[in-house]
Amino acid sequence: MFKIVNAQFIAPGIKRFVINAPRIARKQRPGQFVIVRVNETGERIPLTIERSDPESGTVNIVVQSIGKTTHLLNSLETGDSILDIVGPLGKPSEITNFGTVVVMGGGVGTAMAYPTAAAMKRAGNRVISILGGRNKDLVILENEMRGVSDTVFVTTDDGSYADKGLVTDKLRQLIENGTRIDLVLAVGPIPMMRAVADMTRKERIRTLVSLNPIMIDGTGMCGGCRVLVEGKSEFACVDGPEFDAHRVDFAVLVQRNAMYRDAERRSMEAFKRECELEKRKAAEPADEVACALEGK
Amino acid sequence: MPTTPPKTTPAKTAPTKKSSNPVPNKERIKMPRQHMPEQPPLVRAKQFTEVNLGYSAELARQEALRCLECAKPTCTRDCPVGVKVKDFVQLIVEGDYLGAAAKIREDNVLPAITGRVCPQEDHCEGACLLCKKGESLGIGYLERFVADYEQQHFDVTKIVKAPPTGKKVAIVGSGPSGLTAAGDLVQKGHQVHVFEALHEVGGVLVYGIPEFRLPKTIIRQQVDYMRAMGVEFETDVVVGRTVTIDELLEDEGYDAVFIGTGAGLPQFMGIPGEHLNGVYSANEFLTRINLMHAYEFPKYDEPMVDFRGKNVAVIGGGNTALDAIRSALRLGAGKAFILYRRSEAEMPARIEEIKHAKQEGIEFQVLAAPLEFLDDGKGWLRAARCQKMELGEPDASGRRRPVPIEGSEYEIPLTVAVIAIGTTANPIVQTTTPGLATTKRGYIQADETTQKTSRKGVFAGGDIVTGGATVILAMGAGRRAAKSIDEYLTTGQWDQ
């Protein structure tokens, strides 16, 4: 059991948990992730480590409500516990002085990019960060990213905050302005990472993406997280999660991530019904019921 | 009673002890082997409850009476952990079932597990003299009977613990080799701490072997017994990631480490279409079902592709392949078949599993292998294009090599294909432990007798040393390791 020391929504449907996990806190390096199982009947899902504190023995994970498991997680509060957390998993990011590094975070992907951006800055890189979200609420960790970047650009799809547009629009501007870029790290939704890869491939800029395929054990045992890299199967949990963006087959990644869409929908609908029942049973004003479906 | 030999069989008098078996030797040869009661094939093929139902006390006695009580028992000689078969079988004849269990436990801390999944035909039963006249003694069935009796009747609080030595041993992995090493070491009085990467203790016993062959409650009971013996377990620790071998030795004060991380990464075939939705590794397919309870979706959250009424094929001929295809059948596959590139005679699976699979309606397409998995146009598996084989000259494994037959290609419609052709070494421990020597194929190098690795105080055994093998061979390695770890801890000597 892993105790939740603190739990707070940082955006609608996105919650940050500070969890007591001393072993993981001691070992976590930028680029790594954890696998979580909420309860006895739960599935195992990979989640982002935003940061860790070896002194206090805590790790921060950031969770966006998407399916049943993430909704269930986000219904947990300070003082609750999570049954299983295992990690840190995956290869850490390669941190060295590349020169100028552009770190791109799309939505909740920024949480994964943040520790690597911070480490890149400490390694002497010039860090240019580009953060994006569908709207103002979904741009997360802006202050944290400002603290570790030389320059920060923010875009929103709907223009509700900062510049209207996509993160790739900013990247194009940087390239067109003749900014020297030695490395791009992009973490976010697959279409965003694919668009970044397409753009930098032409410019021959080394580009890494952090992938989040379906996983079970996270130790290389099951092979479920295999991604097609230049025609060859590689495992995101042991060979990744970071891959050379120009070699990844994004179409296969999209296809494999959709493998359980029907089952996921069934799970989610059943969960909603359960929450409705609980609400009625509680006979309390709806907003006081511990059901994260509302997203707060 | 692992630390004190039971009173019923004092070791000193054992060789001269008079047999309590009233049946003359000549008559024993004529007695038929007692069949294991099992669920009817068509009933069990629809559910995950255990196939074999176990001997009654009466059946166990009848079977035990067949033992010839050889002066030099070949069964014990061929057992990788050296179970004293003759002695425990005689205790069954005497009706002393707990004594029999204690006798097995002197050499095997997982009797309820080996009694179910050990390939006895390759070891004790294969060596049994009764084979020459007919069928071997049902040693596995008897072991299972005794172990199950013990689980129901033995009070684990009565376990006598050895005086503590003050030495600490870390066991990496809670599969068969790790559990065996842990059991042997705790009986020597060492403090034993087992690390498991997954959320449940048991390794391959939990994620790999299905409920209908080895129920989870049996594993939990055997593990609880080990807890009562004093073994500590910690789940959710991936050694190499969560903590390294060096940190265990230097920071956490362990005096020795045993690595039993097991069969690692699943092998794929490298043929087109392996990334299609519906193509699984056997490890993933079985892990979803066994560890994650996908067969109880949506009560459990882990999903599985819905293949009810559809075709499922498993590629391979080992126990894992049979476990996977029989699981698929239980999940409602319309047609479930094995695709194996050699003939049935070369299949590495246990004979009983092949028999059970056939009874349940699994189809065996032998001498055939897939060349390609075909797409339905939306990223899902539609069919496999296969090729027929014939047997040629024996290869390095001694089995006849499959040779493709030109122009024999054919297509089979498939919704799910499961690849069960073996594993390669998982690199996590090796790549995070400086100075740990590995083989060309990435397995850990360990001495065959002492299980010592190239690193002082570090031992290894099981599939991470040998590549994919069986539960009992891994247990044998765990035993050898425990013996040499104990010597190392006692003497402090490290001779390669």
PDB file of N, CA and C in Angstrom, chain A residues 2 23 26-27 32 37 40-44 68 83-91 214 216-217 219-224 226 228 235 238 252 255-256 259-260 263 266-267, chain B residues 195 197-199 207 234 236 238 241-242 244 247 252 264-266 268 274-281 283-284 287-288 292 297 299-305 379-380 426 428:
ATOM      1  N   PHE A   2       0.497   2.200  -0.812  1.00  0.00           N
ATOM      2  CA  PHE A   2       1.272   3.430  -0.922  1.00  0.00           C
ATOM      3  C   PHE A   2       0.366   4.602  -0.550  1.00  0.00           C
ATOM      4  N   ARG A  23      11.446   3.983  -1.957  1.00  0.00           N
ATOM      5  CA  ARG A  23      12.365   3.293  -2.872  1.00  0.00           C
ATOM      6  C   ARG A  23      12.352   3.955  -4.254  1.00  0.00           C
ATOM      7  N   ARG A  26      13.969   7.463  -4.325  1.00  0.00           N
ATOM      8  CA  ARG A  26      15.429   7.419  -4.271  1.00  0.00           C
ATOM      9  C   ARG A  26      16.021   7.170  -5.655  1.00  0.00           C
ATOM     10  N   LYS A  27      15.344   6.383  -6.478  1.00  0.00           N
ATOM     11  CA  LYS A  27      15.949   5.920  -7.728  1.00  0.00           C
ATOM     12  C   LYS A  27      15.488   6.652  -8.984  1.00  0.00           C
ATOM     13  N   GLN A  32      11.711   8.462 -16.644  1.00  0.00           N
ATOM     14  CA  GLN A  32      11.165   7.185 -16.180  1.00  0.00           C
ATOM     15  C   GLN A  32       9.711   7.326 -15.731  1.00  0.00           C
ATOM     16  N   ARG A  37      -1.488   0.049  -9.864  1.00  0.00           N
ATOM     17  CA  ARG A  37      -2.723  -0.727  -9.787  1.00  0.00           C
ATOM     18  C   ARG A  37      -3.498  -0.181  -8.598  1.00  0.00           C
ATOM     19  N   GLU A  40      -7.622  -4.215  -5.799  1.00  0.00           N
ATOM     20  CA  GLU A  40      -7.513  -5.655  -6.074  1.00  0.00           C
ATOM     21  C   GLU A  40      -8.021  -6.065  -7.458  1.00  0.00           C
ATOM     22  N   THR A  41      -9.051  -5.386  -7.950  1.00  0.00           N
ATOM     23  CA  THR A  41      -9.599  -5.776  -9.252  1.00  0.00           C
ATOM     24  C   THR A  41      -9.084  -4.873 -10.366  1.00  0.00           C
ATOM     25  N   GLY A  42      -8.121  -4.029 -10.033  1.00  0.00           N
ATOM     26  CA  GLY A  42      -7.659  -3.020 -10.987  1.00  0.00           C
ATOM     27  C   GLY A  42      -6.733  -3.549 -12.057  1.00  0.00           C
ATOM     28  N   GLU A  43      -6.651  -2.796 -13.167  1.00  0.00           N
ATOM     29  CA  GLU A  43      -5.668  -3.107 -14.205  1.00  0.00           C
ATOM     30  C   GLU A  43      -4.376  -2.386 -13.849  1.00  0.00           C
ATOM     31  N   ARG A  44      -3.307  -2.724 -14.559  1.00  0.00           N
ATOM     32  CA  ARG A  44      -2.026  -2.045 -14.350  1.00  0.00           C
ATOM     33  C   ARG A  44      -1.860  -1.020 -15.465  1.00  0.00           C
ATOM     34  N   LYS A  68     -11.741   4.360 -16.986  1.00  0.00           N
ATOM     35  CA  LYS A  68     -12.203   4.011 -15.651  1.00  0.00           C
ATOM     36  C   LYS A  68     -11.092   4.133 -14.610  1.00  0.00           C
ATOM     37  N   LEU A  83      -2.941   0.724  -4.069  1.00  0.00           N
ATOM     38  CA  LEU A  83      -2.506  -0.632  -3.717  1.00  0.00           C
ATOM     39  C   LEU A  83      -1.079  -0.937  -4.179  1.00  0.00           C
ATOM     40  N   ASP A  84      -0.798  -0.679  -5.449  1.00  0.00           N
ATOM     41  CA  ASP A  84       0.528  -1.013  -5.992  1.00  0.00           C
ATOM     42  C   ASP A  84       1.101   0.117  -6.838  1.00  0.00           C
ATOM     43  N   ILE A  85       2.350   0.439  -6.573  1.00  0.00           N
ATOM     44  CA  ILE A  85       3.086   1.333  -7.471  1.00  0.00           C
ATOM     45  C   ILE A  85       4.463   0.726  -7.651  1.00  0.00           C
ATOM     46  N   VAL A  86       4.849   0.532  -8.888  1.00  0.00           N
ATOM     47  CA  VAL A  86       6.149  -0.088  -9.124  1.00  0.00           C
ATOM     48  C   VAL A  86       6.956   0.770 -10.088  1.00  0.00           C
ATOM     49  N   GLY A  87       8.227   0.908  -9.765  1.00  0.00           N
ATOM     50  CA  GLY A  87       9.081   1.714 -10.620  1.00  0.00           C
ATOM     51  C   GLY A  87      10.377   2.056  -9.908  1.00  0.00           C
ATOM     52  N   PRO A  88      11.149   2.976 -10.393  1.00  0.00           N
ATOM     53  CA  PRO A  88      10.933   3.683 -11.647  1.00  0.00           C
ATOM     54  C   PRO A  88      11.256   2.779 -12.829  1.00  0.00           C
ATOM     55  N   LEU A  89      10.447   2.818 -13.870  1.00  0.00           N
ATOM     56  CA  LEU A  89      10.611   1.913 -14.996  1.00  0.00           C
ATOM     57  C   LEU A  89      11.088   2.658 -16.241  1.00  0.00           C
ATOM     58  N   GLY A  90      11.617   1.892 -17.159  1.00  0.00           N
ATOM     59  CA  GLY A  90      12.100   2.462 -18.413  1.00  0.00           C
ATOM     60  C   GLY A  90      13.506   3.018 -18.271  1.00  0.00           C
ATOM     61  N   LYS A  91      14.114   3.275 -19.433  1.00  0.00           N
ATOM     62  CA  LYS A  91      15.459   3.869 -19.413  1.00  0.00           C
ATOM     63  C   LYS A  91      15.342   5.343 -19.107  1.00  0.00           C
ATOM     64  N   ILE A 214       0.085   0.562 -24.398  1.00  0.00           N
ATOM     65  CA  ILE A 214      -0.552  -0.293 -23.388  1.00  0.00           C
ATOM     66  C   ILE A 214       0.521  -1.202 -22.776  1.00  0.00           C
ATOM     67  N   ILE A 216       1.573  -3.998 -19.294  1.00  0.00           N
ATOM     68  CA  ILE A 216       1.106  -4.729 -18.111  1.00  0.00           C
ATOM     69  C   ILE A 216       2.191  -4.736 -17.040  1.00  0.00           C
ATOM     70  N   ASP A 217       3.247  -5.519 -17.265  1.00  0.00           N
ATOM     71  CA  ASP A 217       4.217  -5.672 -16.175  1.00  0.00           C
ATOM     72  C   ASP A 217       5.247  -4.545 -16.147  1.00  0.00           C
ATOM     73  N   THR A 219       8.290  -4.672 -17.204  1.00  0.00           N
ATOM     74  CA  THR A 219       9.661  -5.157 -17.034  1.00  0.00           C
ATOM     75  C   THR A 219      10.164  -5.911 -18.255  1.00  0.00           C
ATOM     76  N   GLY A 220       9.388  -5.900 -19.342  1.00  0.00           N
ATOM     77  CA  GLY A 220       9.820  -6.588 -20.556  1.00  0.00           C
ATOM     78  C   GLY A 220       9.267  -7.989 -20.674  1.00  0.00           C
ATOM     79  N   MET A 221       8.510  -8.416 -19.682  1.00  0.00           N
ATOM     80  CA  MET A 221       8.065  -9.806 -19.645  1.00  0.00           C
ATOM     81  C   MET A 221       6.935 -10.093 -20.628  1.00  0.00           C
ATOM     82  N   CYS A 222       6.011  -9.140 -20.821  1.00  0.00           N
ATOM     83  CA  CYS A 222       4.816  -9.486 -21.597  1.00  0.00           C
ATOM     84  C   CYS A 222       4.894  -9.099 -23.069  1.00  0.00           C
ATOM     85  N   GLY A 223       5.635  -8.071 -23.399  1.00  0.00           N
ATOM     86  CA  GLY A 223       5.750  -7.695 -24.812  1.00  0.00           C
ATOM     87  C   GLY A 223       4.543  -6.961 -25.361  1.00  0.00           C
ATOM     88  N   GLY A 224       3.598  -6.616 -24.488  1.00  0.00           N
ATOM     89  CA  GLY A 224       2.394  -5.918 -24.941  1.00  0.00           C
ATOM     90  C   GLY A 224       2.674  -4.498 -25.413  1.00  0.00           C
ATOM     91  N   ARG A 226       4.974  -3.395 -27.259  1.00  0.00           N
ATOM     92  CA  ARG A 226       5.921  -3.324 -28.368  1.00  0.00           C
ATOM     93  C   ARG A 226       5.517  -2.234 -29.361  1.00  0.00           C
ATOM     94  N   LEU A 228       6.694  -0.493 -33.178  1.00  0.00           N
ATOM     95  CA  LEU A 228       7.411  -0.824 -34.401  1.00  0.00           C
ATOM     96  C   LEU A 228       8.404   0.298 -34.677  1.00  0.00           C
ATOM     97  N   PHE A 235      10.417  -2.826 -27.121  1.00  0.00           N
ATOM     98  CA  PHE A 235       9.513  -2.737 -25.989  1.00  0.00           C
ATOM     99  C   PHE A 235       9.663  -1.374 -25.310  1.00  0.00           C
ATOM    100  N   VAL A 238      11.333  -1.500 -21.634  1.00  0.00           N
ATOM    101  CA  VAL A 238      12.769  -1.723 -21.403  1.00  0.00           C
ATOM    102  C   VAL A 238      13.662  -1.024 -22.415  1.00  0.00           C
ATOM    103  N   VAL A 252       1.065   2.367 -36.329  1.00  0.00           N
ATOM    104  CA  VAL A 252       0.923   1.128 -35.557  1.00  0.00           C
ATOM    105  C   VAL A 252       0.665   1.451 -34.085  1.00  0.00           C
ATOM    106  N   GLN A 255      -2.926   2.346 -33.757  1.00  0.00           N
ATOM    107  CA  GLN A 255      -3.734   1.130 -33.932  1.00  0.00           C
ATOM    108  C   GLN A 255      -3.686   0.252 -32.686  1.00  0.00           C
ATOM    109  N   ARG A 256      -2.497   0.059 -32.124  1.00  0.00           N
ATOM    110  CA  ARG A 256      -2.393  -0.828 -30.960  1.00  0.00           C
ATOM    111  C   ARG A 256      -3.019  -0.196 -29.715  1.00  0.00           C
ATOM    112  N   MET A 259      -6.675  -1.028 -29.258  1.00  0.00           N
ATOM    113  CA  MET A 259      -7.001  -2.454 -29.201  1.00  0.00           C
ATOM    114  C   MET A 259      -8.160  -2.772 -28.258  1.00  0.00           C
ATOM    115  N   TYR A 260      -8.257  -2.074 -27.163  1.00  0.00           N
ATOM    116  CA  TYR A 260      -9.273  -2.414 -26.150  1.00  0.00           C
ATOM    117  C   TYR A 260     -10.338  -1.333 -26.025  1.00  0.00           C
ATOM    118  N   ALA A 263     -13.775  -2.534 -24.837  1.00  0.00           N
ATOM    119  CA  ALA A 263     -13.752  -2.969 -23.435  1.00  0.00           C
ATOM    120  C   ALA A 263     -13.623  -1.760 -22.520  1.00  0.00           C
ATOM    121  N   ARG A 266     -16.919  -0.093 -22.193  1.00  0.00           N
ATOM    122  CA  ARG A 266     -17.811  -0.862 -21.308  1.00  0.00           C
ATOM    123  C   ARG A 266     -17.470  -0.619 -19.840  1.00  0.00           C
ATOM    124  N   SER A 267     -16.170  -0.642 -19.538  1.00  0.00           N
ATOM    125  CA  SER A 267     -15.699  -0.414 -18.163  1.00  0.00           C
ATOM    126  C   SER A 267     -16.141   0.954 -17.677  1.00  0.00           C
TER     127      SER A 267
ATOM    128  N   PHE B 195      12.275 -10.414  -3.079  1.00  0.00           N
ATOM    129  CA  PHE B 195      11.744  -9.282  -3.844  1.00  0.00           C
ATOM    130  C   PHE B 195      11.008  -9.787  -5.075  1.00  0.00           C
ATOM    131  N   ALA B 197       8.828  -8.430  -8.588  1.00  0.00           N
ATOM    132  CA  ALA B 197       8.539  -7.252  -9.416  1.00  0.00           C
ATOM    133  C   ALA B 197       7.038  -7.024  -9.565  1.00  0.00           C
ATOM    134  N   LEU B 198       6.280  -8.098  -9.642  1.00  0.00           N
ATOM    135  CA  LEU B 198       4.835  -7.964  -9.838  1.00  0.00           C
ATOM    136  C   LEU B 198       4.135  -7.743  -8.493  1.00  0.00           C
ATOM    137  N   HIS B 199       2.803  -7.643  -8.543  1.00  0.00           N
ATOM    138  CA  HIS B 199       2.086  -7.355  -7.307  1.00  0.00           C
ATOM    139  C   HIS B 199       1.709  -8.622  -6.554  1.00  0.00           C
ATOM    140  N   TYR B 207       1.726 -15.819 -13.002  1.00  0.00           N
ATOM    141  CA  TYR B 207       1.349 -15.163 -14.253  1.00  0.00           C
ATOM    142  C   TYR B 207       1.316 -16.140 -15.428  1.00  0.00           C
ATOM    143  N   GLU B 234       8.490  -8.975  -0.373  1.00  0.00           N
ATOM    144  CA  GLU B 234       8.208  -7.579  -0.731  1.00  0.00           C
ATOM    145  C   GLU B 234       7.869  -7.537  -2.216  1.00  0.00           C
ATOM    146  N   ASP B 236       6.253  -5.471  -5.774  1.00  0.00           N
ATOM    147  CA  ASP B 236       6.409  -4.168  -6.430  1.00  0.00           C
ATOM    148  C   ASP B 236       7.850  -3.655  -6.399  1.00  0.00           C
ATOM    149  N   VAL B 238      11.255  -3.948  -8.638  1.00  0.00           N
ATOM    150  CA  VAL B 238      11.972  -4.460  -9.810  1.00  0.00           C
ATOM    151  C   VAL B 238      13.457  -4.277  -9.526  1.00  0.00           C
ATOM    152  N   ARG B 241      15.962  -1.761 -11.136  1.00  0.00           N
ATOM    153  CA  ARG B 241      15.328  -0.447 -11.317  1.00  0.00           C
ATOM    154  C   ARG B 241      15.009   0.189  -9.961  1.00  0.00           C
ATOM    155  N   THR B 242      14.221  -0.510  -9.140  1.00  0.00           N
ATOM    156  CA  THR B 242      13.798   0.047  -7.853  1.00  0.00           C
ATOM    157  C   THR B 242      14.970   0.065  -6.866  1.00  0.00           C
ATOM    158  N   THR B 244      19.267  -1.666  -6.834  1.00  0.00           N
ATOM    159  CA  THR B 244      20.204  -2.502  -7.594  1.00  0.00           C
ATOM    160  C   THR B 244      20.810  -3.583  -6.693  1.00  0.00           C
ATOM    161  N   GLU B 247      23.260  -2.047  -4.375  1.00  0.00           N
ATOM    162  CA  GLU B 247      22.637  -1.365  -3.231  1.00  0.00           C
ATOM    163  C   GLU B 247      22.162  -2.368  -2.180  1.00  0.00           C
ATOM    164  N   GLU B 252      21.863  -2.043   1.962  1.00  0.00           N
ATOM    165  CA  GLU B 252      20.794  -2.690   2.727  1.00  0.00           C
ATOM    166  C   GLU B 252      21.293  -3.866   3.560  1.00  0.00           C
ATOM    167  N   GLY B 264      12.780 -14.281 -19.549  1.00  0.00           N
ATOM    168  CA  GLY B 264      12.629 -12.847 -19.711  1.00  0.00           C
ATOM    169  C   GLY B 264      11.698 -12.405 -20.801  1.00  0.00           C
ATOM    170  N   LEU B 265      12.271 -11.877 -21.834  1.00  0.00           N
ATOM    171  CA  LEU B 265      11.491 -11.225 -22.877  1.00  0.00           C
ATOM    172  C   LEU B 265      10.894 -12.252 -23.827  1.00  0.00           C
ATOM    173  N   PRO B 266       9.618 -12.088 -24.182  1.00  0.00           N
ATOM    174  CA  PRO B 266       9.026 -13.042 -25.121  1.00  0.00           C
ATOM    175  C   PRO B 266       9.658 -12.895 -26.501  1.00  0.00           C
ATOM    176  N   PHE B 268       9.469 -13.079 -30.522  1.00  0.00           N
ATOM    177  CA  PHE B 268       8.505 -13.029 -31.608  1.00  0.00           C
ATOM    178  C   PHE B 268       9.141 -13.729 -32.798  1.00  0.00           C
ATOM    179  N   GLU B 274       3.156  -9.115 -37.186  1.00  0.00           N
ATOM    180  CA  GLU B 274       3.171  -9.477 -35.757  1.00  0.00           C
ATOM    181  C   GLU B 274       2.688  -8.366 -34.840  1.00  0.00           C
ATOM    182  N   HIS B 275       2.639  -7.142 -35.382  1.00  0.00           N
ATOM    183  CA  HIS B 275       2.187  -6.021 -34.565  1.00  0.00           C
ATOM    184  C   HIS B 275       0.680  -5.806 -34.681  1.00  0.00           C
ATOM    185  N   LEU B 276      -0.005  -6.648 -35.476  1.00  0.00           N
ATOM    186  CA  LEU B 276      -1.450  -6.462 -35.652  1.00  0.00           C
ATOM    187  C   LEU B 276      -2.192  -6.666 -34.335  1.00  0.00           C
ATOM    188  N   ASN B 277      -3.311  -5.981 -34.186  1.00  0.00           N
ATOM    189  CA  ASN B 277      -4.151  -6.200 -33.011  1.00  0.00           C
ATOM    190  C   ASN B 277      -4.708  -7.615 -33.080  1.00  0.00           C
ATOM    191  N   GLY B 278      -4.580  -8.332 -31.977  1.00  0.00           N
ATOM    192  CA  GLY B 278      -5.021  -9.723 -31.961  1.00  0.00           C
ATOM    193  C   GLY B 278      -3.845 -10.687 -31.945  1.00  0.00           C
ATOM    194  N   VAL B 279      -2.630 -10.177 -32.162  1.00  0.00           N
ATOM    195  CA  VAL B 279      -1.442 -11.035 -32.057  1.00  0.00           C
ATOM    196  C   VAL B 279      -0.797 -10.772 -30.694  1.00  0.00           C
ATOM    197  N   TYR B 280      -0.678 -11.818 -29.919  1.00  0.00           N
ATOM    198  CA  TYR B 280      -0.124 -11.714 -28.566  1.00  0.00           C
ATOM    199  C   TYR B 280       1.131 -12.566 -28.420  1.00  0.00           C
ATOM    200  N   SER B 281       1.977 -12.181 -27.469  1.00  0.00           N
ATOM    201  CA  SER B 281       2.974 -13.134 -26.975  1.00  0.00           C
ATOM    202  C   SER B 281       2.231 -14.017 -25.970  1.00  0.00           C
ATOM    203  N   ASN B 283       3.288 -14.835 -23.108  1.00  0.00           N
ATOM    204  CA  ASN B 283       3.429 -14.190 -21.800  1.00  0.00           C
ATOM    205  C   ASN B 283       2.324 -13.166 -21.562  1.00  0.00           C
ATOM    206  N   GLU B 284       2.060 -12.336 -22.571  1.00  0.00           N
ATOM    207  CA  GLU B 284       1.023 -11.319 -22.378  1.00  0.00           C
ATOM    208  C   GLU B 284      -0.359 -11.966 -22.259  1.00  0.00           C
ATOM    209  N   THR B 287      -0.583 -13.673 -18.936  1.00  0.00           N
ATOM    210  CA  THR B 287      -0.548 -12.714 -17.830  1.00  0.00           C
ATOM    211  C   THR B 287      -1.892 -12.012 -17.691  1.00  0.00           C
ATOM    212  N   ARG B 288      -2.467 -11.618 -18.830  1.00  0.00           N
ATOM    213  CA  ARG B 288      -3.791 -10.982 -18.774  1.00  0.00           C
ATOM    214  C   ARG B 288      -4.795 -11.913 -18.095  1.00  0.00           C
ATOM    215  N   MET B 292      -3.975 -11.046 -14.134  1.00  0.00           N
ATOM    216  CA  MET B 292      -4.881  -9.893 -14.158  1.00  0.00           C
ATOM    217  C   MET B 292      -6.361 -10.283 -14.226  1.00  0.00           C
ATOM    218  N   PHE B 297     -13.364 -10.233 -16.626  1.00  0.00           N
ATOM    219  CA  PHE B 297     -13.761  -8.896 -17.052  1.00  0.00           C
ATOM    220  C   PHE B 297     -15.290  -8.876 -17.204  1.00  0.00           C
ATOM    221  N   LYS B 299     -15.629  -7.613 -14.051  1.00  0.00           N
ATOM    222  CA  LYS B 299     -15.432  -7.535 -12.597  1.00  0.00           C
ATOM    223  C   LYS B 299     -13.996  -7.084 -12.312  1.00  0.00           C
ATOM    224  N   TYR B 300     -13.055  -7.634 -13.077  1.00  0.00           N
ATOM    225  CA  TYR B 300     -11.679  -7.152 -13.057  1.00  0.00           C
ATOM    226  C   TYR B 300     -11.502  -6.242 -14.270  1.00  0.00           C
ATOM    227  N   ASP B 301     -10.633  -5.235 -14.138  1.00  0.00           N
ATOM    228  CA  ASP B 301     -10.564  -4.209 -15.174  1.00  0.00           C
ATOM    229  C   ASP B 301      -9.734  -4.559 -16.395  1.00  0.00           C
ATOM    230  N   GLU B 302      -8.805  -5.534 -16.256  1.00  0.00           N
ATOM    231  CA  GLU B 302      -7.896  -5.807 -17.379  1.00  0.00           C
ATOM    232  C   GLU B 302      -8.679  -6.485 -18.504  1.00  0.00           C
ATOM    233  N   PRO B 303      -8.681  -5.901 -19.691  1.00  0.00           N
ATOM    234  CA  PRO B 303      -9.477  -6.470 -20.786  1.00  0.00           C
ATOM    235  C   PRO B 303      -8.701  -7.490 -21.622  1.00  0.00           C
ATOM    236  N   MET B 304      -9.436  -8.144 -22.494  1.00  0.00           N
ATOM    237  CA  MET B 304      -8.866  -9.103 -23.436  1.00  0.00           C
ATOM    238  C   MET B 304      -9.658  -8.971 -24.728  1.00  0.00           C
ATOM    239  N   VAL B 305      -9.011  -9.198 -25.851  1.00  0.00           N
ATOM    240  CA  VAL B 305      -9.748  -9.159 -27.117  1.00  0.00           C
ATOM    241  C   VAL B 305     -10.872 -10.194 -27.061  1.00  0.00           C
ATOM    242  N   GLY B 379      -6.076  -2.891 -39.233  1.00  0.00           N
ATOM    243  CA  GLY B 379      -5.067  -3.107 -38.203  1.00  0.00           C
ATOM    244  C   GLY B 379      -5.329  -4.313 -37.316  1.00  0.00           C
ATOM    245  N   TRP B 380      -6.368  -5.086 -37.656  1.00  0.00           N
ATOM    246  CA  TRP B 380      -6.666  -6.285 -36.867  1.00  0.00           C
ATOM    247  C   TRP B 380      -6.296  -7.544 -37.642  1.00  0.00           C
ATOM    248  N   ASN B 426      15.974 -11.425 -20.068  1.00  0.00           N
ATOM    249  CA  ASN B 426      15.628 -10.064 -19.656  1.00  0.00           C
ATOM    250  C   ASN B 426      16.909  -9.371 -19.179  1.00  0.00           C
ATOM    251  N   ILE B 428      17.429  -6.504 -17.472  1.00  0.00           N
ATOM    252  CA  ILE B 428      17.407  -5.446 -16.439  1.00  0.00           C
ATOM    253  C   ILE B 428      18.470  -5.653 -15.350  1.00  0.00           C
TER     254      ILE B 428
END
